[in-house]
XYZ file of C-alpha atoms in Angstrom:
733
model
C 27.713 20.950 -4.551
C 26.438 24.177 -6.123
C 27.753 27.410 -4.639
C 24.234 28.726 -3.999
C 23.654 25.952 -1.482
C 26.735 26.583 0.666
C 25.926 28.052 4.078
C 28.021 30.795 5.577
C 28.188 29.436 9.084
C 26.878 25.856 8.879
C 28.661 22.721 7.723
C 27.102 20.441 5.122
C 26.266 17.858 7.800
C 24.575 20.507 9.924
C 22.595 21.757 6.946
C 21.384 18.255 6.099
C 19.949 17.941 9.604
C 18.054 21.248 9.444
C 14.311 20.968 10.046
C 13.534 24.558 9.074
C 14.821 27.520 7.089
C 13.768 31.163 7.383
C 14.154 34.091 5.056
C 12.635 36.497 2.565
C 10.899 35.391 -0.625
C 13.023 36.733 -3.459
C 11.047 35.239 -6.344
C 7.916 33.129 -6.864
C 9.019 30.528 -9.416
C 5.658 28.750 -9.419
C 2.415 28.956 -7.477
C -0.788 26.898 -7.704
C -3.697 28.667 -6.032
C -5.941 25.596 -5.848
C -3.514 23.228 -4.173
C -1.290 25.734 -2.352
C 1.893 24.330 -3.922
C 4.769 26.815 -4.152
C 8.232 26.884 -5.693
C 10.192 29.756 -4.133
C 13.647 31.271 -4.215
C 14.372 32.224 -0.615
C 17.078 34.543 0.702
C 17.619 32.415 3.769
C 19.551 33.149 6.905
C 22.971 31.477 6.869
C 23.156 30.962 3.081
C 25.180 32.944 0.546
C 22.740 32.682 -2.353
C 18.976 32.077 -2.592
C 17.851 28.506 -1.994
C 14.956 26.739 -3.684
C 12.018 25.852 -1.426
C 9.123 23.692 -2.642
C 6.002 22.763 -0.732
C 2.500 23.576 0.436
C 1.595 26.892 1.983
C -0.653 29.924 1.759
C -0.503 32.302 -1.176
C 2.771 34.177 -0.867
C 4.265 37.300 -2.366
C 7.794 38.446 -3.046
C 9.237 40.240 -0.066
C 7.369 38.224 2.542
C 9.279 36.662 5.397
C 8.612 32.937 5.793
C 9.735 29.963 7.825
C 9.662 26.625 6.031
C 9.793 23.353 7.960
C 10.758 20.141 6.194
C 13.908 18.491 4.898
C 16.516 18.709 2.161
C 16.337 16.385 -0.806
C 17.998 15.965 -4.171
C 15.558 16.076 -7.089
C 16.631 14.100 -10.186
C 15.888 17.009 -12.511
C 16.042 20.162 -10.368
C 18.887 19.307 -8.032
C 19.155 20.056 -4.332
C 16.139 21.811 -2.809
C 14.334 22.225 0.492
C 11.105 20.214 0.543
C 8.767 21.991 2.951
C 5.925 20.313 4.740
C 4.657 23.700 5.938
C 5.458 27.297 5.040
C 4.590 29.907 7.664
C 4.410 33.505 6.383
C 4.715 36.853 8.146
C 4.906 40.403 6.841
C 8.396 41.846 6.211
C 9.638 44.152 8.931
C 12.382 46.092 7.115
C 11.725 48.981 4.749
C 13.528 47.239 1.873
C 11.477 44.110 2.481
C 8.288 46.161 2.503
C 9.171 47.760 -0.831
C 9.851 44.359 -2.415
C 6.635 42.956 -0.974
C 4.430 45.819 -2.156
C 6.143 46.117 -5.550
C 5.188 42.513 -6.277
C 1.540 43.675 -6.475
C 0.685 41.769 -3.339
C -1.952 44.441 -2.656
C -4.319 45.654 -5.346
C -3.684 49.286 -6.253
C -0.005 49.356 -5.276
C 2.922 49.004 -7.669
C 6.550 50.122 -7.516
C 5.724 53.869 -7.488
C 3.201 53.707 -4.662
C 5.301 51.185 -2.771
C 8.117 53.750 -2.713
C 5.751 56.544 -1.594
C 4.096 54.489 1.148
C 7.352 53.269 2.667
C 8.822 56.783 2.479
C 5.767 58.233 4.264
C 5.188 55.627 6.988
C 8.484 53.736 7.252
C 8.401 50.517 9.228
C 4.938 51.460 10.615
C 3.317 51.037 7.197
C 1.528 47.760 7.867
C 0.178 49.028 11.201
C -1.265 51.989 9.334
C -2.954 49.755 6.761
C -4.322 47.475 9.491
C -5.459 49.999 12.110
C -5.454 53.505 10.551
C -6.327 53.031 6.850
C -7.592 56.647 6.575
C -4.021 57.835 6.916
C -3.283 56.316 3.488
C -4.839 59.513 2.092
C -1.738 61.381 3.335
C 0.176 59.872 0.407
C -0.041 61.942 -2.758
C -2.005 60.174 -5.519
C -3.947 57.891 -3.152
C -7.621 58.775 -3.011
C -10.551 57.205 -1.182
C -11.136 54.474 -3.809
C -7.497 53.389 -3.925
C -7.229 53.486 -0.125
C -10.377 51.380 0.197
C -9.067 48.838 -2.333
C -5.748 48.609 -0.457
C -7.564 47.972 2.833
C -9.944 45.370 1.320
C -7.112 43.449 -0.308
C -5.061 43.588 2.869
C -7.937 42.236 4.974
C -8.772 39.471 2.494
C -5.217 38.247 2.068
C -4.402 38.584 5.766
C -7.462 36.560 6.666
C -6.561 33.823 4.189
C -2.986 33.671 5.451
C -4.127 33.608 9.073
C -6.659 30.883 8.314
C -4.187 28.627 6.541
C -1.628 29.207 9.277
C -4.288 28.279 11.856
C -4.977 25.035 9.985
C -1.259 24.313 9.564
C -0.704 24.777 13.285
C -3.392 22.185 13.902
C -1.803 19.565 11.705
C -3.627 20.275 8.423
C -1.305 21.281 5.628
C -1.032 21.522 1.881
C -3.894 20.951 -0.477
C -6.219 19.835 2.315
C -5.932 23.194 4.083
C -6.719 24.981 0.825
C -9.678 22.655 0.227
C -11.084 23.546 3.656
C -10.613 27.257 2.996
C -12.349 26.956 -0.372
C -15.304 25.278 1.343
C -15.670 27.592 4.355
C -14.013 30.813 3.173
C -13.716 33.560 5.782
C -15.804 31.507 8.210
C -13.134 28.784 8.385
C -11.576 29.611 11.746
C -14.973 30.265 13.342
C -16.467 27.007 12.075
C -13.446 24.865 12.861
C -13.081 26.331 16.341
C -16.800 25.888 17.074
C -16.995 22.264 15.942
C -13.922 20.707 14.313
C -15.860 17.456 13.879
C -17.905 19.075 11.120
C -14.772 18.874 8.983
C -15.049 15.090 8.820
C -18.586 15.421 7.425
C -17.995 18.262 4.984
C -14.456 17.870 3.653
C -13.180 14.864 1.709
C -9.827 13.840 3.137
C -10.516 14.886 6.736
C -11.245 11.883 8.915
C -12.529 11.718 12.450
C -9.051 11.250 13.941
C -7.766 14.462 12.332
C -10.841 16.385 13.478
C -10.499 14.887 16.954
C -6.865 15.966 17.216
C -7.857 19.545 16.312
C -10.757 19.501 18.771
C -8.650 18.323 21.695
C -5.978 20.903 20.846
C -8.577 23.693 20.816
C -9.899 22.841 24.261
C -12.598 20.213 23.747
C -12.937 17.908 26.738
C -12.654 14.144 26.078
C -16.197 13.649 27.371
C -17.722 16.544 25.386
C -21.011 15.246 23.979
C -20.116 16.714 20.560
C -17.010 14.544 20.535
C -19.019 11.504 21.570
C -21.592 12.034 18.826
C -18.926 12.618 16.191
C -17.165 9.420 17.263
C -20.415 7.456 16.993
C -21.055 8.719 13.470
C -17.448 7.895 12.580
C -17.941 4.302 13.745
C -21.151 3.979 11.728
C -19.311 5.357 8.715
C -16.515 2.827 9.235
C -19.120 0.067 9.425
C -20.542 1.299 6.110
C -17.045 1.269 4.599
C -16.883 -2.410 5.562
C -20.196 -3.066 3.804
C -22.601 -2.920 6.734
C -25.765 -0.849 6.583
C -25.696 -0.317 10.342
C -24.461 -1.563 13.722
C -26.110 -3.015 16.780
C -26.483 -0.353 19.456
C -24.560 -2.516 21.929
C -21.556 -2.857 19.592
C -21.726 0.824 18.715
C -21.628 1.867 22.371
C -18.764 -0.509 23.159
C -16.843 0.673 20.096
C -17.270 4.325 21.057
C -16.134 3.644 24.613
C -12.960 2.030 23.301
C -12.295 4.615 20.571
C -12.885 7.687 22.738
C -11.784 6.407 26.134
C -15.183 7.097 27.711
C -17.676 4.977 29.641
C -20.500 3.102 27.932
C -23.194 5.179 29.658
C -21.874 8.338 28.009
C -21.739 6.539 24.659
C -25.384 5.513 25.055
C -26.254 9.104 25.927
C -24.697 10.175 22.619
C -26.599 7.454 20.748
C -29.910 8.624 22.238
C -29.092 12.217 21.252
C -28.356 11.176 17.664
C -31.609 9.193 17.497
C -33.534 12.202 18.788
C -31.931 14.644 16.321
C -32.109 12.296 13.340
C -28.374 11.805 12.905
C -29.026 8.073 13.293
C -32.111 5.936 12.808
C -33.126 3.212 15.256
C -34.527 -0.064 13.952
C -35.146 -3.498 15.402
C -34.025 -6.313 13.103
C -33.828 -10.089 13.426
C -33.816 -11.586 16.931
C -34.992 -8.271 18.428
C -31.571 -6.718 17.920
C -31.720 -2.914 18.292
C -29.537 -1.334 15.611
C -28.433 2.119 14.501
C -28.322 3.201 10.862
C -27.146 6.264 9.003
C -30.320 7.884 7.621
C -29.312 7.777 3.968
C -28.545 4.037 4.084
C -31.686 3.300 6.123
C -33.849 5.089 3.555
C -32.004 3.468 0.629
C -32.876 -0.050 1.790
C -36.503 0.962 2.340
C -36.690 2.478 -1.135
C -35.240 -0.691 -2.707
C -37.816 -2.845 -0.913
C -40.690 -0.582 -1.896
C -39.608 -0.419 -5.530
C -39.024 -4.184 -5.859
C -42.488 -4.830 -4.407
C -44.104 -2.302 -6.739
C -42.217 -3.340 -9.883
C -42.891 -7.064 -9.499
C -46.674 -6.531 -9.636
C -48.657 -6.840 -12.854
C -47.575 -7.847 -16.337
C -44.702 -6.676 -18.539
C -45.505 -3.812 -20.952
C -45.237 -6.071 -24.016
C -47.666 -8.592 -25.428
C -47.462 -12.180 -24.201
C -44.556 -14.006 -25.842
C -45.136 -17.507 -27.261
C -41.874 -19.050 -26.086
C -42.635 -22.353 -27.853
C -42.080 -20.422 -31.063
C -39.607 -17.773 -29.872
C -36.988 -20.050 -28.299
C -36.531 -22.329 -31.377
C -36.374 -19.174 -33.500
C -33.539 -17.841 -31.324
C -31.682 -21.139 -31.486
C -31.889 -21.292 -35.288
C -30.602 -17.753 -35.645
C -27.801 -18.260 -33.161
C -26.739 -21.779 -34.157
C -26.682 -23.125 -30.609
C -28.992 -25.166 -28.431
C -30.229 -23.746 -25.144
C -30.115 -25.930 -22.040
C -33.228 -26.706 -20.028
C -32.300 -24.272 -17.238
C -31.631 -21.540 -19.775
C -34.967 -22.124 -21.514
C -36.805 -21.930 -18.206
C -35.034 -18.688 -17.268
C -35.943 -17.126 -20.630
C -39.598 -18.152 -20.331
C -39.955 -16.565 -16.930
C -37.884 -13.451 -17.711
C -40.099 -12.501 -20.690
C -43.288 -13.052 -18.688
C -42.414 -11.521 -15.290
C -41.712 -7.937 -14.271
C -38.771 -8.612 -11.936
C -36.333 -11.479 -12.403
C -32.886 -12.410 -11.065
C -30.420 -14.565 -13.028
C -27.343 -15.655 -11.097
C -24.516 -18.137 -11.551
C -20.773 -18.478 -11.933
C -18.622 -18.337 -15.067
C -19.486 -20.573 -18.020
C -23.100 -21.249 -17.015
C -24.653 -19.249 -19.841
C -25.831 -15.993 -18.264
C -24.770 -13.986 -21.324
C -26.471 -16.485 -23.647
C -29.740 -16.008 -21.753
C -29.453 -12.205 -21.885
C -28.769 -12.278 -25.637
C -31.756 -14.559 -26.218
C -34.022 -12.244 -24.209
C -32.731 -9.228 -26.116
C -33.358 -10.897 -29.465
C -36.908 -12.002 -28.563
C -38.008 -8.673 -27.084
C -36.299 -6.522 -29.701
C -38.373 -8.360 -32.321
C -41.514 -6.905 -30.712
C -40.006 -3.406 -30.363
C -39.456 -3.397 -26.607
C -37.354 -0.398 -25.530
C -34.450 -1.814 -23.508
C -31.750 -0.140 -21.397
C -28.569 -2.024 -20.470
C -26.309 -0.940 -17.627
C -23.560 -2.116 -15.276
C -21.915 -0.542 -12.214
C -18.455 0.095 -13.739
C -17.138 1.311 -17.067
C -15.322 -1.950 -17.767
C -18.383 -4.037 -16.907
C -20.556 -1.850 -19.134
C -18.085 -2.201 -21.996
C -18.003 -5.998 -21.577
C -21.793 -6.063 -21.590
C -21.863 -4.023 -24.768
C -19.309 -6.304 -26.441
C -21.228 -9.436 -25.398
C -24.636 -8.178 -26.544
C -23.742 -5.954 -29.488
C -25.894 -3.227 -27.940
C -24.927 -0.020 -26.120
C -24.557 -0.414 -22.359
C -23.877 2.429 -19.925
C -22.616 2.687 -16.383
C -25.386 3.242 -13.870
C -24.132 6.781 -13.248
C -24.206 7.674 -16.933
C -27.571 6.016 -17.469
C -29.082 8.050 -14.637
C -27.138 11.151 -15.777
C -25.408 12.270 -12.616
C -25.327 16.064 -12.255
C -22.195 17.172 -10.346
C -23.482 20.686 -9.679
C -26.287 19.541 -7.411
C -24.968 16.079 -6.546
C -28.108 14.357 -7.833
C -29.171 12.128 -10.701
C -31.249 13.625 -13.499
C -33.355 10.479 -13.740
C -35.353 9.661 -10.609
C -38.959 8.983 -9.655
C -39.993 12.397 -10.991
C -38.020 11.991 -14.224
C -37.939 8.229 -14.905
C -35.973 6.430 -17.576
C -37.662 5.956 -20.940
C -37.587 2.166 -21.175
C -39.789 -0.922 -21.022
C -37.051 -3.183 -19.688
C -33.908 -2.518 -17.648
C -31.190 -5.189 -17.548
C -28.462 -4.707 -14.920
C -25.290 -6.772 -15.278
C -22.786 -7.429 -12.452
C -25.637 -6.654 -10.047
C -23.707 -8.112 -7.087
C -21.529 -4.987 -7.205
C -24.384 -2.511 -6.795
C -24.627 -1.187 -3.244
C -27.758 -0.052 -1.428
C -27.493 3.652 -2.287
C -26.903 3.103 -5.999
C -29.574 0.404 -6.327
C -32.041 2.699 -4.590
C -31.321 5.468 -7.095
C -31.510 3.051 -10.026
C -34.801 1.389 -9.115
C -36.342 4.767 -8.265
C -35.728 5.815 -11.859
C -37.398 2.739 -13.405
C -40.881 3.646 -14.711
C -43.693 1.758 -12.980
C -44.746 -0.061 -16.147
C -41.252 -1.402 -16.914
C -39.661 -4.774 -16.104
C -36.275 -5.379 -14.470
C -33.761 -8.213 -14.863
C -30.801 -8.368 -12.471
C -27.876 -10.473 -13.700
C -24.851 -11.305 -11.555
C -22.842 -13.797 -9.601
C -24.074 -13.717 -6.002
C -21.117 -15.883 -4.915
C -18.634 -13.132 -5.715
C -17.622 -10.523 -3.172
C -20.538 -8.220 -2.393
C -20.477 -4.535 -3.281
C -17.707 -2.308 -1.968
C -20.382 0.006 -0.591
C -22.879 -0.903 2.134
C -25.421 -3.688 1.702
C -25.690 -7.072 0.001
C -28.519 -6.093 -2.285
C -28.436 -8.954 -4.790
C -28.010 -11.552 -2.047
C -30.857 -10.113 0.027
C -33.220 -10.004 -2.940
C -32.397 -13.630 -3.773
C -32.681 -14.819 -0.153
C -35.991 -13.030 0.345
C -37.725 -15.265 -2.241
C -39.896 -12.350 -3.300
C -39.049 -12.520 -7.028
C -38.254 -15.343 -9.465
C -34.584 -16.353 -9.185
C -32.669 -18.620 -11.552
C -29.417 -19.966 -10.147
C -27.518 -21.545 -13.024
C -25.063 -24.278 -12.038
C -24.484 -26.294 -15.215
C -21.147 -25.493 -16.863
C -21.553 -25.796 -20.613
C -19.261 -28.006 -22.647
C -17.312 -25.233 -24.342
C -16.696 -23.464 -21.013
C -15.753 -26.760 -19.332
C -12.550 -26.835 -21.387
C -11.286 -23.884 -19.364
C -9.332 -24.662 -16.194
C -10.130 -21.110 -15.031
C -13.849 -21.917 -15.027
C -13.472 -25.414 -13.600
C -11.200 -24.228 -10.788
C -13.457 -21.250 -10.066
C -16.361 -23.641 -9.532
C -14.188 -25.916 -7.394
C -13.249 -22.953 -5.175
C -16.872 -21.840 -4.942
C -17.981 -25.320 -3.880
C -15.302 -25.508 -1.175
C -12.908 -27.764 -3.087
C -9.191 -27.016 -3.515
C -8.486 -26.017 -7.128
C -6.313 -28.273 -9.278
C -2.809 -26.942 -8.641
C -0.990 -29.699 -10.549
C 1.154 -29.136 -13.594
C -1.272 -28.382 -16.430
C -1.140 -29.526 -20.025
C 0.411 -27.314 -22.680
C -1.825 -24.379 -23.556
C -3.642 -24.315 -20.212
C -5.227 -21.097 -18.953
C -4.672 -21.743 -15.210
C -1.316 -22.144 -13.412
C 0.027 -22.318 -9.874
C 3.580 -21.089 -9.185
C 4.807 -22.121 -5.694
C 6.606 -19.522 -3.558
C 7.141 -20.185 0.140
C 8.768 -16.875 1.077
C 7.403 -13.359 0.424
C 10.610 -12.261 -1.326
C 10.378 -15.262 -3.658
C 6.709 -14.508 -4.392
C 7.485 -10.886 -5.277
C 10.346 -11.919 -7.554
C 8.156 -14.466 -9.345
C 5.260 -12.021 -9.773
C 7.628 -9.489 -11.357
C 9.141 -12.087 -13.679
C 5.711 -13.394 -14.721
C 4.335 -9.943 -15.502
C 7.423 -8.476 -17.133
C 8.840 -11.488 -18.985
C 7.143 -14.889 -18.947
C 3.549 -13.918 -19.795
C 4.538 -11.478 -22.581
C 7.030 -13.964 -24.049
C 4.807 -17.034 -23.918
C 1.337 -15.590 -24.479
C 2.126 -12.374 -26.348
C 0.246 -10.225 -23.848
C 1.118 -6.625 -23.047
C 2.462 -6.538 -19.466
C 0.678 -3.260 -18.664
C -2.570 -3.253 -20.651
C -3.332 -6.991 -20.713
C -1.975 -8.235 -17.392
C -3.340 -7.269 -13.989
C -1.885 -8.177 -10.591
C -4.633 -8.697 -8.001
C -3.743 -8.776 -4.301
C -5.774 -9.797 -1.261
C -4.373 -6.869 0.760
C -3.044 -3.326 0.363
C -0.177 -3.521 2.848
C 2.618 -5.997 3.393
C 5.606 -7.038 1.313
C 3.276 -8.873 -1.089
C 0.556 -6.225 -1.017
C -0.694 -3.624 -3.452
C 1.491 -0.741 -2.263
C 4.772 -2.642 -2.358
C 4.077 -4.418 -5.658
C 2.897 -1.202 -7.297
C 6.195 0.525 -6.589
C 8.225 -2.366 -7.946
C 6.034 -2.945 -11.008
C 5.998 0.772 -11.750
C 9.794 0.885 -11.729
C 10.047 -2.291 -13.809
C 7.383 -1.506 -16.423
C 7.777 2.265 -16.719
C 11.375 2.987 -15.690
C 11.872 6.100 -17.829
C 8.774 8.005 -16.767
C 8.673 11.635 -17.823
C 7.248 14.674 -15.992
C 6.956 12.895 -12.657
C 4.659 14.507 -10.069
C 4.538 13.383 -6.443
C 1.397 13.726 -4.358
C -0.040 12.000 -1.293
C 2.926 9.656 -0.953
C 2.630 8.391 -4.534
C 4.322 9.328 -7.797
C 2.785 9.633 -11.242
C 4.498 9.874 -14.614
C 3.548 9.705 -18.269
C 2.567 6.158 -19.208
C 1.609 5.096 -15.686
C -1.413 2.851 -15.241
C -3.768 4.303 -12.607
C -7.123 3.592 -10.982
C -9.759 5.919 -9.555
C -10.459 4.807 -5.968
C -13.623 6.751 -5.188
C -16.376 8.396 -7.183
C -15.132 11.724 -8.582
C -18.340 13.345 -9.747
C -16.602 16.574 -10.738
C -14.563 14.773 -13.405
C -17.158 12.015 -14.034
C -14.675 9.300 -13.097
C -15.855 6.534 -10.830
C -14.528 4.034 -8.328
C -12.638 1.257 -10.133
C -12.108 3.078 -13.457
C -8.638 2.309 -14.889
C -6.733 4.786 -17.028
C -3.296 5.796 -18.277
C -1.426 9.053 -17.673
C -0.839 10.704 -21.051
C 0.484 14.120 -19.981
C 1.332 16.233 -16.941
C 0.994 20.027 -17.043
C 3.106 21.458 -14.223
C 2.084 25.051 -14.969
C -1.621 24.310 -14.603
C -1.014 21.639 -11.959
C -3.048 19.035 -13.817
C -2.688 15.480 -15.095
C -4.314 14.234 -18.295
C -5.553 10.666 -17.885
C -7.064 8.480 -20.595
C -9.951 6.506 -19.072
C -11.045 4.014 -21.735
C -10.709 6.530 -24.566
C -12.073 9.505 -22.610
C -9.443 12.118 -21.754
C -9.871 13.619 -18.281
C -7.878 16.614 -17.042
C -7.487 16.194 -13.300
C -5.992 18.706 -10.891
C -3.051 17.643 -8.757
C -5.301 18.386 -5.793
C -7.630 15.520 -6.792
C -4.905 12.890 -7.107
C -5.657 11.638 -3.603
C -8.371 9.597 -5.329
C -6.030 8.145 -7.961
C -3.531 5.371 -7.289
C -1.051 3.464 -9.458
C -2.821 0.356 -10.755
C -0.146 -2.099 -11.843
C -1.437 -3.987 -8.796
C -4.882 -3.504 -7.233
C -6.891 -5.276 -4.575
C -9.284 -8.029 -5.592
C -12.069 -5.905 -4.096
C -11.254 -3.072 -6.518
C -11.233 -5.459 -9.486
C -14.931 -6.310 -9.137
C -16.826 -5.931 -12.387
C -13.642 -5.969 -14.417
C -12.219 -8.696 -16.652
C -8.584 -8.859 -17.745
C -6.884 -11.006 -20.397
C -4.371 -12.177 -17.774
C -4.516 -12.103 -13.985
C -1.663 -12.806 -11.544
C -2.742 -13.357 -7.923
C -0.157 -13.565 -5.130
C -1.665 -15.499 -2.217
C 0.390 -15.963 0.930
C -0.152 -16.831 4.573
C 0.654 -13.188 5.387
C -2.711 -12.378 3.770
C -4.441 -14.520 6.404
C -6.885 -11.862 7.607
C -8.300 -11.559 4.064
C -8.172 -15.197 2.986
C -11.814 -15.994 2.256
C -13.481 -18.156 -0.344
C -15.405 -15.312 -1.977
C -12.207 -13.271 -2.300
C -10.258 -16.022 -4.067
C -13.259 -16.944 -6.214
C -13.730 -13.308 -7.271
C -10.043 -12.931 -8.126
C -9.908 -16.089 -10.239
C -13.074 -15.150 -12.155
C -11.498 -11.815 -13.191
C -9.185 -13.644 -15.624
C -10.469 -14.132 -19.154
C -7.631 -16.033 -20.856
C -5.050 -16.675 -18.146
C -4.920 -16.931 -14.349
C -1.705 -17.530 -12.401
C -1.707 -18.054 -8.628
C 1.653 -17.351 -6.990
C 2.366 -18.352 -3.422
C 1.624 -20.980 -0.820
C -0.763 -23.887 -1.288
C -1.562 -23.624 2.424
C -2.850 -20.080 1.895
C -5.107 -21.356 -0.886
C -6.386 -24.082 1.420
C -7.120 -21.532 4.150
C -9.039 -19.372 1.695
C -11.121 -22.265 0.367
C -11.760 -24.143 3.633
C -10.873 -22.091 6.641
C -12.733 -18.846 6.156
C -15.489 -19.448 3.618
C -17.843 -16.680 4.553
C -16.727 -14.540 7.455
C -19.165 -12.422 9.429
C -22.324 -11.628 7.429
C -23.063 -8.010 6.608
C -25.703 -6.275 8.668
C -28.622 -5.217 6.484
C -32.417 -4.941 6.665
C -33.359 -5.519 3.032
C -34.141 -9.235 3.258
C -36.555 -8.712 6.146
C -38.109 -5.679 4.445
C -38.806 -7.781 1.358
């Protein structure tokens, strides 16, 4: 053990059990203003030499007295240090401490010379003078009105920031989140949080209702305060949206609030009525006279989709009538393939209608139809835009068509400064035809924005597999449009001969039809395998061996870039979190420049995924990248997202997770050379037909299921659909 870590009066065992250390900041080794992360050398009580303290806290200065609460740990590179969860500052009380503090330029206008003069003049009453009698600063030779005013302004600003962050820390909000709140509210933070802590959950990413509720109850809010009730109701509606619903029935909402908040249903209904009156929620009666509540933005999004679909489907396309009796044979000759009857019919309608939907599973020829349409319409100079909801889906679309395809966000040109899209109804896209691939992934809000930007003369073709999982966001837009019968829909079911050679495609269609996939031993060179594993530990071991050894050795695929583990669930021994840790250690054991944030670690070479839309960095939910560098001085990580280098602050890593394993939900719109899917009875709550079908259809060249055949049977037979999402779009159409 290093000498600097030996306490004067405490044994090593006692020191290891310490929950806090107090002392004077001797040196600031590192400080990140944005995230509040500090590395300090602290002259701590009971220790011979300064100790290293790392952790989140307010902006500190040398000479300040602090108390750090946390625990000791041994860092691989930096040795033993105190890892602080919170750092509480206070001004130094001794004259020597004051000199050190002021000499560190903690206050604008004061350096070593003036620090000496001020302490000599006012002694240990210096800070009281600055706080309450700033005019007395003029008693010090060399300090005039301007310097005195600057000293007072800096003191007030820094004191307010420290007090604010300490207030947040004392209410359970620490680290980067406290700094994020202060950046949003500034000097009004304490006032706003004390007045209505629930506003935090609306304004600040990372603050949920439960955190806001804890603060509110600590600051004196009564459990039956109507502000608490209304915040809880909005939280429940938000949770419903996170599960894909556009709203909730009023009865379920009231019951849910009563259970969540520990209140009676009458009070919950009072809160619902207040939200309806103030516009925080919108009331609507849907099928079977069910009264429902909707968040306004989702309510309006579904209405906008319905209005735009109705308007766009009217009239004729902006190109001259196509003679398909001539065009289709011309396409076939140039492409050296023969179109099936269903494909021909889809092409004929798509080039003559203004709004068309083409849906079907893998191997049914959706891409062939799109390419034929593109070839026919390009020959008559139709201006066409191609887009898809994710970067990977857009890249696949571009590769399949040989034409540029953009993500929806990039097509509409999202503007982070104002949080809006450049292209909308006032500034529509410049196109005659918009083709949207992987349309099942597009939620109500994004589809509303997209269709609003389509010029009234243009045509739209939605392409996707409606049998896959619906969008992560609220709504089932593609399904509702299809079920409404308001536009031509072509559901392709014939698997073409070339595709029929693939066991991936055949088994995907078996799953989708409610039939158990063929789990028998396949012939040599097959693209679909089942590896039995009855126990979770066995499944984990086999997943690791498949990814790290067997697939690379047998198929020559890169275990990180070509192979993707897809899990039904996040938690559990065979879930995303557990498998990510083990795959990360196995596939990138010698990571360099490791940074730890939000309970996860990141190092150079790590595979990561963005888990929510980050408009500031133009990285979106589901984007996969690789860490290429970590800059500790600037507190940033450089991540390569499909060839685009993004510098991301440590503070924004709460939206980035290791991606050696991801959920099947997060894999939507993506395709991987090889997919490994653990499927166990422990995943029971998520075992649904759409989930398994979506996972299997993510594999391009190889799919391996690992686990229990009973779990596969449950997914295919037992829970085929689950509870349908609540939406209004079908009835609106």
